Amino acid sequence: MREKRTRMKIALDAGQSFIGNPELCGDLLPRQCPSLPPKKSKGISNYQVLMFSGYFIIGLTIFLVIILLLCKRGKTKEERANLLNKEASFDDSFYKPSFTSGEYKAGLSKSGISAATESGMVSSSLIVLTSPEVNGLKFDDLLKAPAELLGRGKHGTVYKVIGEQGMTLAVKRIKDWTIPSNDFKQRMRRLDQVKHPNVLPPVAFYCSKQEKLLVYEYQENGSLFRLLQGTQMGQVFDWSSRLSVAATITNALAFMHQELREDGIAHGNLKSSNILLNKNMEPCVSEYGLMMVDNDDQSSLSNFGANSAFKADIYGIGVILLELLTGKVGQNNGLDLAEWVLSVVREEWTGEVFDKSLIREGAREEGLVYLLQIAVKCVNTSSPEARPSMNQLARVINTIKEEEERSIAVSIVSEP
């Protein structure tokens, strides 16, 4: 009891000692202290966690989408490059030998066996056309000659063959053409009757139920396809030369169309790789009539019957004209190039279409635009019937060429 009193006395004495300090507060003082505010949590709230998680997911999604788009774009470029390389490996087949091929001899041996069964003698299986250069050529000569694989393509394989007399030939083995043998022979003989100096004719052919062979004179100066590729690496292919090529091949095709229209024989596979350059560097149309028209990418032609093959040739020459104007090589049967040119023209950026080297050399804009307008009409896929005929096309291009020559002559005369 005494101890409790002592504690109380001490507490009262302590309280008395704080008198005169009105701001002080506590249990022993008249002024009570206010209650302390609750301590703020230093952690992250659930709302903040959800918000940051949402931002992370959105950012990750955008990143993945960008990666996928880049991968797809890279794959598309790789596919196009592969397509171009595949086309190039076959398209320069008439002048780019690669290696000696036992496959060629094996294939011809089989052909000779089947031919011998059909005709009774191997030497008569090869039909030589009216070409004095290969007079007396026999199937056995091709079988014994050294051969080099030049390229493979959608329609067959091409070999370079060197004959005993030193003559170099190109032999094409055709695949997947179901034309009857008699029709094929009649077709080859008809083509042999229609000759033009700028159309490369077959000099001989072989035909059996198993396969078909075409023999051509080998052209060592390559193709228009390769020449256009060379312009991308700095080689010179000026405007007047390009116009001359365009005029020459359209004149040749106009002649062939006129002579063979009733027979229904068009080129059927017209592209820059089938425009070869002879020893004088003049363009020659090769493989004329060797294939039926391929309508896989021109389904709108199916309603034109026999005329569809000639309309397809106009499309093919249109793509070649676009290649001459742009310096670019058409892919996917020229559809990619045609669509790109049409999109640029629609945006009224026509000047962006032309090969920069033509602009630098000072080619007349009027001639470039005029030829471009004609080429666009040729690649019209929405209304194939609106495409010009090969005769009309040849006349227009000859007119452009003559105007360019007059312009050059005037500029030379006017020079001091």
Tab-separated table of C-alpha atoms in Angstrom:
chain	number	residue	atom	x	y	z
A	1	MET	CA	0.000	0.000	0.000
A	2	ARG	CA	2.783	2.210	0.956
A	3	GLU	CA	4.561	1.329	-2.305
A	4	LYS	CA	1.420	2.197	-4.371
A	5	ARG	CA	1.198	5.565	-2.697
A	6	THR	CA	4.818	6.178	-3.440
A	7	ARG	CA	4.280	5.451	-7.166
A	8	MET	CA	1.289	7.792	-7.312
A	9	LYS	CA	3.238	10.514	-5.599
A	10	ILE	CA	6.083	10.116	-8.064
A	11	ALA	CA	3.620	10.310	-10.975
A	12	LEU	CA	1.971	13.446	-9.606
A	13	ASP	CA	5.340	14.994	-9.010
A	14	ALA	CA	6.294	14.136	-12.634
A	15	GLY	CA	3.096	15.728	-13.943
A	16	GLN	CA	3.768	18.828	-11.858
A	17	SER	CA	7.211	19.070	-13.421
A	18	PHE	CA	5.706	19.542	-16.968
A	19	ILE	CA	3.473	22.467	-15.994
A	20	GLY	CA	4.231	25.516	-18.164
A	21	ASN	CA	4.505	23.483	-21.394
A	22	PRO	CA	0.995	23.794	-22.882
A	23	GLU	CA	1.862	21.959	-26.140
A	24	LEU	CA	2.862	18.790	-24.333
A	25	CYS	CA	0.386	15.955	-24.198
A	26	GLY	CA	0.196	12.550	-22.591
A	27	ASP	CA	-1.543	10.380	-20.060
A	28	LEU	CA	-0.131	12.318	-17.065
A	29	LEU	CA	-1.040	15.724	-18.578
A	30	PRO	CA	-4.340	17.554	-18.983
A	31	ARG	CA	-3.966	17.553	-22.804
A	32	GLN	CA	-4.426	14.227	-24.525
A	33	CYS	CA	-2.369	13.419	-27.596
A	34	PRO	CA	-4.261	12.906	-30.934
A	35	SER	CA	-4.319	9.355	-32.343
A	36	LEU	CA	-1.554	8.547	-34.871
A	37	PRO	CA	-2.564	8.168	-38.591
A	38	PRO	CA	-2.264	4.622	-39.991
A	39	LYS	CA	1.073	3.838	-41.565
A	40	LYS	CA	1.147	3.859	-45.368
A	41	SER	CA	2.011	0.545	-46.931
A	42	LYS	CA	5.263	0.589	-48.867
A	43	GLY	CA	4.157	-2.340	-51.119
A	44	ILE	CA	2.447	-2.243	-54.608
A	45	SER	CA	-1.304	-2.388	-54.710
A	46	ASN	CA	-3.251	-5.032	-56.653
A	47	TYR	CA	-4.430	-2.343	-59.088
A	48	GLN	CA	-0.847	-1.396	-59.901
A	49	VAL	CA	0.089	-5.047	-60.408
A	50	LEU	CA	-2.756	-5.518	-62.896
A	51	MET	CA	-1.899	-2.291	-64.708
A	52	PHE	CA	1.793	-3.160	-65.096
A	53	SER	CA	0.905	-6.698	-66.193
A	54	GLY	CA	-1.388	-5.291	-68.889
A	55	TYR	CA	1.329	-2.987	-70.177
A	56	PHE	CA	3.790	-5.895	-70.303
A	57	ILE	CA	1.377	-8.157	-72.219
A	58	ILE	CA	0.563	-5.399	-74.761
A	59	GLY	CA	4.262	-4.649	-75.305
A	60	LEU	CA	5.103	-8.331	-75.700
A	61	THR	CA	2.273	-8.775	-78.225
A	62	ILE	CA	3.460	-5.819	-80.319
A	63	PHE	CA	7.031	-7.157	-80.228
A	64	LEU	CA	5.945	-10.618	-81.387
A	65	VAL	CA	3.807	-9.165	-84.192
A	66	ILE	CA	6.788	-7.126	-85.444
A	67	ILE	CA	9.024	-10.218	-85.361
A	68	LEU	CA	6.452	-12.251	-87.307
A	69	LEU	CA	6.067	-9.525	-89.946
A	70	LEU	CA	9.837	-9.267	-90.383
A	71	CYS	CA	10.147	-13.051	-90.699
A	72	LYS	CA	7.332	-13.155	-93.243
A	73	ARG	CA	8.876	-10.318	-95.232
A	74	GLY	CA	12.247	-12.044	-95.210
A	75	LYS	CA	10.662	-15.317	-96.285
A	76	THR	CA	8.847	-13.579	-99.141
A	77	LYS	CA	12.095	-12.014	-100.356
A	78	GLU	CA	13.830	-15.377	-100.113
A	79	GLU	CA	11.034	-17.081	-102.059
A	80	ARG	CA	11.221	-14.435	-104.790
A	81	ALA	CA	14.982	-14.747	-104.922
A	82	ASN	CA	14.679	-18.525	-105.191
A	83	LEU	CA	12.112	-18.121	-107.949
A	84	LEU	CA	14.407	-15.764	-109.847
A	85	ASN	CA	17.383	-18.060	-109.375
A	86	LYS	CA	15.346	-21.064	-110.501
A	87	GLU	CA	14.223	-19.171	-113.586
A	88	ALA	CA	17.749	-17.961	-114.260
A	89	SER	CA	19.165	-21.469	-114.016
A	90	PHE	CA	16.952	-22.494	-116.903
A	91	ASP	CA	16.511	-19.202	-118.710
A	92	ASP	CA	20.148	-18.808	-119.648
A	93	SER	CA	20.204	-22.439	-120.612
A	94	PHE	CA	21.268	-21.821	-124.192
A	95	TYR	CA	24.675	-20.475	-123.229
A	96	LYS	CA	25.628	-21.366	-119.677
A	97	PRO	CA	27.014	-24.903	-119.503
A	98	SER	CA	27.451	-26.476	-116.088
A	99	PHE	CA	28.618	-30.089	-116.143
A	100	THR	CA	28.807	-33.217	-118.260
A	101	SER	CA	25.609	-35.166	-117.810
A	102	GLY	CA	25.330	-38.940	-117.876
A	103	GLU	CA	21.594	-38.407	-117.420
A	104	TYR	CA	21.420	-37.039	-120.955
A	105	LYS	CA	22.947	-40.154	-122.496
A	106	ALA	CA	20.860	-42.414	-120.290
A	107	GLY	CA	17.713	-40.591	-121.383
A	108	LEU	CA	18.622	-40.714	-125.063
A	109	SER	CA	19.505	-44.382	-124.796
A	110	LYS	CA	16.028	-45.121	-123.532
A	111	SER	CA	14.612	-42.988	-126.342
A	112	GLY	CA	16.698	-44.911	-128.868
A	113	ILE	CA	15.472	-48.225	-127.546
A	114	SER	CA	11.835	-47.185	-127.751
A	115	ALA	CA	12.454	-45.703	-131.189
A	116	ALA	CA	14.130	-48.833	-132.403
A	117	THR	CA	11.131	-50.826	-131.268
A	118	GLU	CA	8.819	-48.505	-133.170
A	119	SER	CA	10.813	-48.032	-136.370
A	120	GLY	CA	13.183	-50.973	-136.422
A	121	MET	CA	16.339	-48.830	-136.556
A	122	VAL	CA	17.809	-46.243	-134.209
A	123	SER	CA	19.380	-44.081	-136.946
A	124	SER	CA	15.992	-43.221	-138.432
A	125	SER	CA	14.366	-42.121	-135.146
A	126	LEU	CA	15.675	-38.548	-135.439
A	127	ILE	CA	13.823	-36.465	-138.022
A	128	VAL	CA	16.108	-33.842	-139.563
A	129	LEU	CA	14.315	-30.833	-140.993
A	130	THR	CA	15.379	-28.687	-143.948
A	131	SER	CA	18.562	-27.364	-142.366
A	132	PRO	CA	21.752	-27.858	-144.425
A	133	GLU	CA	23.902	-27.306	-141.334
A	134	VAL	CA	22.847	-30.605	-139.790
A	135	ASN	CA	22.226	-32.613	-142.929
A	136	GLY	CA	22.902	-36.265	-142.174
A	137	LEU	CA	22.593	-35.860	-138.396
A	138	LYS	CA	21.427	-39.091	-136.787
A	139	PHE	CA	20.101	-40.013	-133.402
A	140	ASP	CA	23.198	-42.099	-132.753
A	141	ASP	CA	25.321	-38.950	-133.244
A	142	LEU	CA	23.499	-37.254	-130.387
A	143	LEU	CA	23.852	-40.348	-128.246
A	144	LYS	CA	27.643	-40.508	-128.681
A	145	ALA	CA	28.299	-36.747	-128.417
A	146	PRO	CA	29.534	-35.193	-125.145
A	147	ALA	CA	26.750	-33.280	-123.411
A	148	GLU	CA	26.467	-30.652	-120.713
A	149	LEU	CA	23.381	-29.915	-118.667
A	150	LEU	CA	22.403	-26.300	-119.228
A	151	GLY	CA	19.262	-26.024	-117.172
A	152	ARG	CA	15.933	-27.395	-116.063
A	153	GLY	CA	12.601	-25.672	-116.308
A	154	LYS	CA	8.885	-26.162	-116.001
A	155	HIS	CA	8.619	-27.601	-119.508
A	156	GLY	CA	11.797	-29.630	-119.798
A	157	THR	CA	15.582	-29.885	-119.691
A	158	VAL	CA	18.169	-28.390	-122.058
A	159	TYR	CA	21.590	-29.823	-122.909
A	160	LYS	CA	24.538	-28.493	-124.870
A	161	VAL	CA	25.789	-31.133	-127.294
A	162	ILE	CA	28.955	-30.973	-129.390
A	163	GLY	CA	28.736	-33.059	-132.568
A	164	GLU	CA	31.492	-34.963	-134.288
A	165	GLN	CA	31.969	-32.225	-136.902
A	166	GLY	CA	32.378	-29.599	-134.183
A	167	MET	CA	28.880	-28.193	-134.505
A	168	THR	CA	27.366	-27.132	-131.190
A	169	LEU	CA	23.699	-27.922	-130.664
A	170	ALA	CA	21.125	-27.357	-127.951
A	171	VAL	CA	18.880	-30.336	-127.274
A	172	LYS	CA	15.673	-29.847	-125.336
A	173	ARG	CA	13.833	-32.752	-123.777
A	174	ILE	CA	10.187	-31.807	-123.364
A	175	LYS	CA	8.147	-33.142	-120.490
A	176	ASP	CA	4.451	-33.238	-119.649
A	177	TRP	CA	3.181	-32.334	-123.115
A	178	THR	CA	0.431	-34.773	-123.948
A	179	ILE	CA	0.107	-33.823	-127.617
A	180	PRO	CA	-0.251	-36.969	-129.792
A	181	SER	CA	2.864	-37.979	-131.704
A	182	ASN	CA	1.305	-37.444	-135.131
A	183	ASP	CA	0.082	-33.961	-134.167
A	184	PHE	CA	3.526	-33.095	-132.810
A	185	LYS	CA	5.239	-34.216	-136.031
A	186	GLN	CA	2.768	-32.286	-138.153
A	187	ARG	CA	3.306	-29.213	-135.980
A	188	MET	CA	7.101	-29.385	-136.322
A	189	ARG	CA	6.924	-29.785	-140.096
A	190	ARG	CA	4.541	-26.833	-140.381
A	191	LEU	CA	6.913	-24.665	-138.338
A	192	ASP	CA	9.729	-25.718	-140.650
A	193	GLN	CA	7.754	-24.278	-143.575
A	194	VAL	CA	7.384	-20.823	-141.990
A	195	LYS	CA	10.769	-19.190	-141.582
A	196	HIS	CA	11.826	-15.747	-140.403
A	197	PRO	CA	15.446	-14.603	-139.915
A	198	ASN	CA	14.706	-13.602	-136.332
A	199	VAL	CA	12.911	-16.792	-135.317
A	200	LEU	CA	15.177	-19.669	-134.330
A	201	PRO	CA	13.809	-22.862	-135.900
A	202	PRO	CA	14.407	-26.421	-134.719
A	203	VAL	CA	16.837	-28.232	-137.002
A	204	ALA	CA	15.672	-31.708	-136.000
A	205	PHE	CA	13.279	-33.435	-133.655
A	206	TYR	CA	12.507	-36.792	-132.154
A	207	CYS	CA	9.107	-38.002	-131.006
A	208	SER	CA	7.909	-41.153	-129.262
A	209	LYS	CA	5.173	-42.023	-126.803
A	210	GLN	CA	7.611	-41.602	-123.939
A	211	GLU	CA	9.198	-38.230	-124.741
A	212	LYS	CA	9.973	-35.575	-127.307
A	213	LEU	CA	13.274	-33.950	-128.241
A	214	LEU	CA	13.979	-30.703	-130.107
A	215	VAL	CA	17.382	-29.856	-131.579
A	216	TYR	CA	18.437	-26.220	-132.105
A	217	GLU	CA	21.592	-24.423	-133.132
A	218	TYR	CA	23.370	-23.345	-129.976
A	219	GLN	CA	23.385	-19.555	-129.358
A	220	GLU	CA	26.484	-18.585	-127.412
A	221	ASN	CA	25.627	-14.920	-126.766
A	222	GLY	CA	22.897	-15.655	-124.276
A	223	SER	CA	19.436	-14.204	-123.931
A	224	LEU	CA	17.633	-10.933	-123.400
A	225	PHE	CA	16.915	-12.145	-119.871
A	226	ARG	CA	20.626	-12.266	-119.091
A	227	LEU	CA	21.304	-8.980	-120.861
A	228	LEU	CA	18.692	-7.257	-118.695
A	229	GLN	CA	20.240	-8.785	-115.592
A	230	GLY	CA	23.572	-7.400	-116.729
A	231	THR	CA	22.172	-3.860	-116.756
A	232	GLN	CA	21.645	-4.212	-113.007
A	233	MET	CA	25.401	-4.821	-112.710
A	234	GLY	CA	26.430	-1.803	-114.764
A	235	GLN	CA	26.444	-3.195	-118.302
A	236	VAL	CA	25.313	-0.763	-121.006
A	237	PHE	CA	22.059	-1.459	-122.839
A	238	ASP	CA	21.004	1.916	-124.232
A	239	TRP	CA	17.581	3.146	-125.332
A	240	SER	CA	18.142	2.827	-129.069
A	241	SER	CA	19.322	-0.776	-128.630
A	242	ARG	CA	16.262	-1.618	-126.551
A	243	LEU	CA	13.944	-0.083	-129.115
A	244	SER	CA	15.693	-2.031	-131.850
A	245	VAL	CA	15.180	-5.293	-129.915
A	246	ALA	CA	11.495	-4.471	-129.360
A	247	ALA	CA	10.949	-3.669	-133.043
A	248	THR	CA	12.821	-6.757	-134.269
A	249	ILE	CA	10.996	-9.298	-132.125
A	250	THR	CA	7.539	-7.777	-132.686
A	251	ASN	CA	8.140	-7.777	-136.457
A	252	ALA	CA	9.154	-11.443	-136.282
A	253	LEU	CA	6.174	-12.395	-134.128
A	254	ALA	CA	3.761	-10.428	-136.327
A	255	PHE	CA	4.994	-12.450	-139.303
A	256	MET	CA	4.618	-15.770	-137.461
A	257	HIS	CA	1.148	-14.889	-136.168
A	258	GLN	CA	-0.023	-13.957	-139.640
A	259	GLU	CA	1.363	-17.118	-141.262
A	260	LEU	CA	0.260	-19.551	-138.564
A	261	ARG	CA	-3.041	-18.100	-137.363
A	262	GLU	CA	-5.140	-20.568	-139.344
A	263	ASP	CA	-3.053	-23.398	-137.870
A	264	GLY	CA	-3.640	-22.015	-134.378
A	265	ILE	CA	0.101	-22.082	-133.608
A	266	ALA	CA	1.243	-19.215	-131.426
A	267	HIS	CA	4.481	-19.080	-129.457
A	268	GLY	CA	2.856	-20.233	-126.226
A	269	ASN	CA	5.703	-19.445	-123.832
A	270	LEU	CA	6.950	-15.988	-124.724
A	271	LYS	CA	9.406	-14.442	-122.250
A	272	SER	CA	12.759	-12.668	-122.258
A	273	SER	CA	14.666	-15.905	-121.640
A	274	ASN	CA	13.317	-17.188	-124.962
A	275	ILE	CA	14.713	-14.186	-126.839
A	276	LEU	CA	18.227	-15.329	-127.728
A	277	LEU	CA	21.086	-13.292	-129.191
A	278	ASN	CA	22.757	-14.693	-132.317
A	279	LYS	CA	26.405	-14.319	-133.319
A	280	ASN	CA	25.681	-10.790	-134.584
A	281	MET	CA	23.949	-9.904	-131.274
A	282	GLU	CA	20.600	-9.738	-133.071
A	283	PRO	CA	17.559	-11.000	-131.140
A	284	CYS	CA	15.995	-14.301	-132.202
A	285	VAL	CA	12.739	-15.715	-130.874
A	286	SER	CA	13.330	-19.301	-129.774
A	287	GLU	CA	10.972	-22.199	-128.974
A	288	TYR	CA	8.172	-20.827	-131.144
A	289	GLY	CA	5.170	-23.155	-131.113
A	290	LEU	CA	6.882	-25.536	-128.730
A	291	MET	CA	4.220	-25.251	-126.051
A	292	MET	CA	0.507	-24.779	-125.872
A	293	VAL	CA	-0.446	-21.559	-124.099
A	294	ASP	CA	-0.181	-21.781	-120.319
A	295	ASN	CA	-3.340	-20.176	-118.961
A	296	ASP	CA	-2.617	-20.803	-115.277
A	297	ASP	CA	-2.174	-17.093	-114.641
A	298	GLN	CA	-4.470	-15.863	-117.417
A	299	SER	CA	-7.736	-17.645	-116.724
A	300	SER	CA	-9.620	-14.768	-118.343
A	301	LEU	CA	-8.372	-16.049	-121.727
A	302	SER	CA	-10.332	-19.286	-121.497
A	303	ASN	CA	-13.291	-17.756	-123.321
A	304	PHE	CA	-11.281	-16.897	-126.442
A	305	GLY	CA	-10.781	-20.425	-127.762
A	306	ALA	CA	-8.038	-20.799	-130.362
A	307	ASN	CA	-7.361	-17.052	-130.260
A	308	SER	CA	-6.342	-17.258	-126.584
A	309	ALA	CA	-2.833	-18.426	-127.509
A	310	PHE	CA	-2.257	-15.315	-129.636
A	311	LYS	CA	-3.683	-13.074	-126.890
A	312	ALA	CA	-1.294	-14.749	-124.450
A	313	ASP	CA	1.610	-13.928	-126.777
A	314	ILE	CA	0.574	-10.263	-126.645
A	315	TYR	CA	0.699	-10.431	-122.859
A	316	GLY	CA	4.161	-12.012	-123.053
A	317	ILE	CA	5.518	-9.307	-125.358
A	318	GLY	CA	3.967	-6.686	-123.053
A	319	VAL	CA	5.974	-8.040	-120.128
A	320	ILE	CA	9.130	-7.997	-122.279
A	321	LEU	CA	8.467	-4.336	-123.156
A	322	LEU	CA	8.076	-3.544	-119.448
A	323	GLU	CA	11.387	-5.273	-118.773
A	324	LEU	CA	13.062	-3.175	-121.468
A	325	LEU	CA	11.586	0.017	-119.997
A	326	THR	CA	12.243	-0.710	-116.324
A	327	GLY	CA	15.423	-2.780	-116.482
A	328	LYS	CA	13.738	-5.217	-114.095
A	329	VAL	CA	13.107	-8.901	-114.730
A	330	GLY	CA	9.529	-10.129	-114.565
A	331	GLN	CA	8.643	-12.978	-112.214
A	332	ASN	CA	5.537	-15.131	-111.771
A	333	ASN	CA	4.829	-15.007	-115.523
A	334	GLY	CA	5.408	-11.244	-115.390
A	335	LEU	CA	2.445	-10.605	-113.092
A	336	ASP	CA	4.583	-9.064	-110.336
A	337	LEU	CA	6.225	-6.591	-112.702
A	338	ALA	CA	2.947	-5.710	-114.446
A	339	GLU	CA	1.153	-5.088	-111.134
A	340	TRP	CA	4.014	-2.927	-109.855
A	341	VAL	CA	4.079	-0.800	-113.025
A	342	LEU	CA	0.298	-0.362	-112.981
A	343	SER	CA	0.332	0.670	-109.317
A	344	VAL	CA	3.031	3.287	-109.962
A	345	VAL	CA	1.186	4.652	-112.998
A	346	ARG	CA	-2.063	4.885	-111.005
A	347	GLU	CA	-0.257	7.003	-108.407
A	348	GLU	CA	0.882	9.284	-111.244
A	349	TRP	CA	4.547	8.571	-110.539
A	350	THR	CA	5.210	7.366	-114.082
A	351	GLY	CA	8.771	8.704	-114.050
A	352	GLU	CA	9.658	6.218	-111.294
A	353	VAL	CA	8.963	3.286	-113.632
A	354	PHE	CA	11.772	3.830	-116.113
A	355	ASP	CA	15.260	2.394	-115.828
A	356	LYS	CA	17.460	5.077	-114.289
A	357	SER	CA	20.183	4.406	-116.850
A	358	LEU	CA	17.780	5.418	-119.655
A	359	ILE	CA	17.024	8.688	-117.886
A	360	ARG	CA	20.716	9.400	-117.341
A	361	GLU	CA	21.563	8.856	-121.002
A	362	GLY	CA	18.884	11.377	-122.011
A	363	ALA	CA	16.293	9.107	-123.636
A	364	ARG	CA	13.313	11.110	-124.900
A	365	GLU	CA	10.502	11.070	-122.369
A	366	GLU	CA	7.867	11.069	-125.134
A	367	GLY	CA	9.189	7.807	-126.566
A	368	LEU	CA	9.441	6.174	-123.139
A	369	VAL	CA	5.892	7.134	-122.170
A	370	TYR	CA	4.465	6.115	-125.540
A	371	LEU	CA	6.031	2.658	-125.344
A	372	LEU	CA	4.887	2.324	-121.718
A	373	GLN	CA	1.289	3.067	-122.734
A	374	ILE	CA	1.449	0.332	-125.379
A	375	ALA	CA	2.991	-2.158	-122.928
A	376	VAL	CA	0.249	-1.466	-120.364
A	377	LYS	CA	-2.396	-2.266	-122.991
A	378	CYS	CA	-0.640	-5.555	-123.714
A	379	VAL	CA	-0.721	-6.723	-120.083
A	380	ASN	CA	-4.378	-5.852	-119.594
A	381	THR	CA	-5.789	-8.858	-117.714
A	382	SER	CA	-9.255	-7.447	-117.048
A	383	SER	CA	-10.074	-7.092	-120.763
A	384	PRO	CA	-7.772	-9.295	-122.868
A	385	GLU	CA	-9.862	-8.533	-125.945
A	386	ALA	CA	-8.645	-4.936	-125.703
A	387	ARG	CA	-5.042	-5.991	-126.264
A	388	PRO	CA	-3.653	-4.957	-129.655
A	389	SER	CA	-2.754	-7.511	-132.290
A	390	MET	CA	0.905	-8.273	-132.961
A	391	ASN	CA	0.651	-6.463	-136.317
A	392	GLN	CA	-0.675	-3.317	-134.631
A	393	LEU	CA	1.996	-3.570	-131.970
A	394	ALA	CA	4.774	-3.910	-134.551
A	395	ARG	CA	3.568	-0.858	-136.485
A	396	VAL	CA	3.444	1.310	-133.358
A	397	ILE	CA	6.897	0.266	-132.148
A	398	ASN	CA	8.400	0.809	-135.594
A	399	THR	CA	6.895	4.298	-135.579
A	400	ILE	CA	8.425	5.067	-132.175
A	401	LYS	CA	11.795	3.738	-133.375
A	402	GLU	CA	11.685	5.888	-136.525
A	403	GLU	CA	10.819	9.003	-134.509
A	404	GLU	CA	13.713	8.329	-132.149
A	405	GLU	CA	16.097	7.921	-135.085
A	406	ARG	CA	14.876	11.182	-136.635
A	407	SER	CA	15.289	12.957	-133.315
A	408	ILE	CA	18.852	11.699	-132.990
A	409	ALA	CA	19.646	12.701	-136.574
A	410	VAL	CA	18.262	16.220	-136.032
A	411	SER	CA	20.251	16.654	-132.815
A	412	ILE	CA	23.465	15.581	-134.589
A	413	VAL	CA	22.870	17.986	-137.490
A	414	SER	CA	22.075	20.871	-135.157
A	415	GLU	CA	25.272	20.441	-133.163
A	416	PRO	CA	27.864	23.154	-133.922
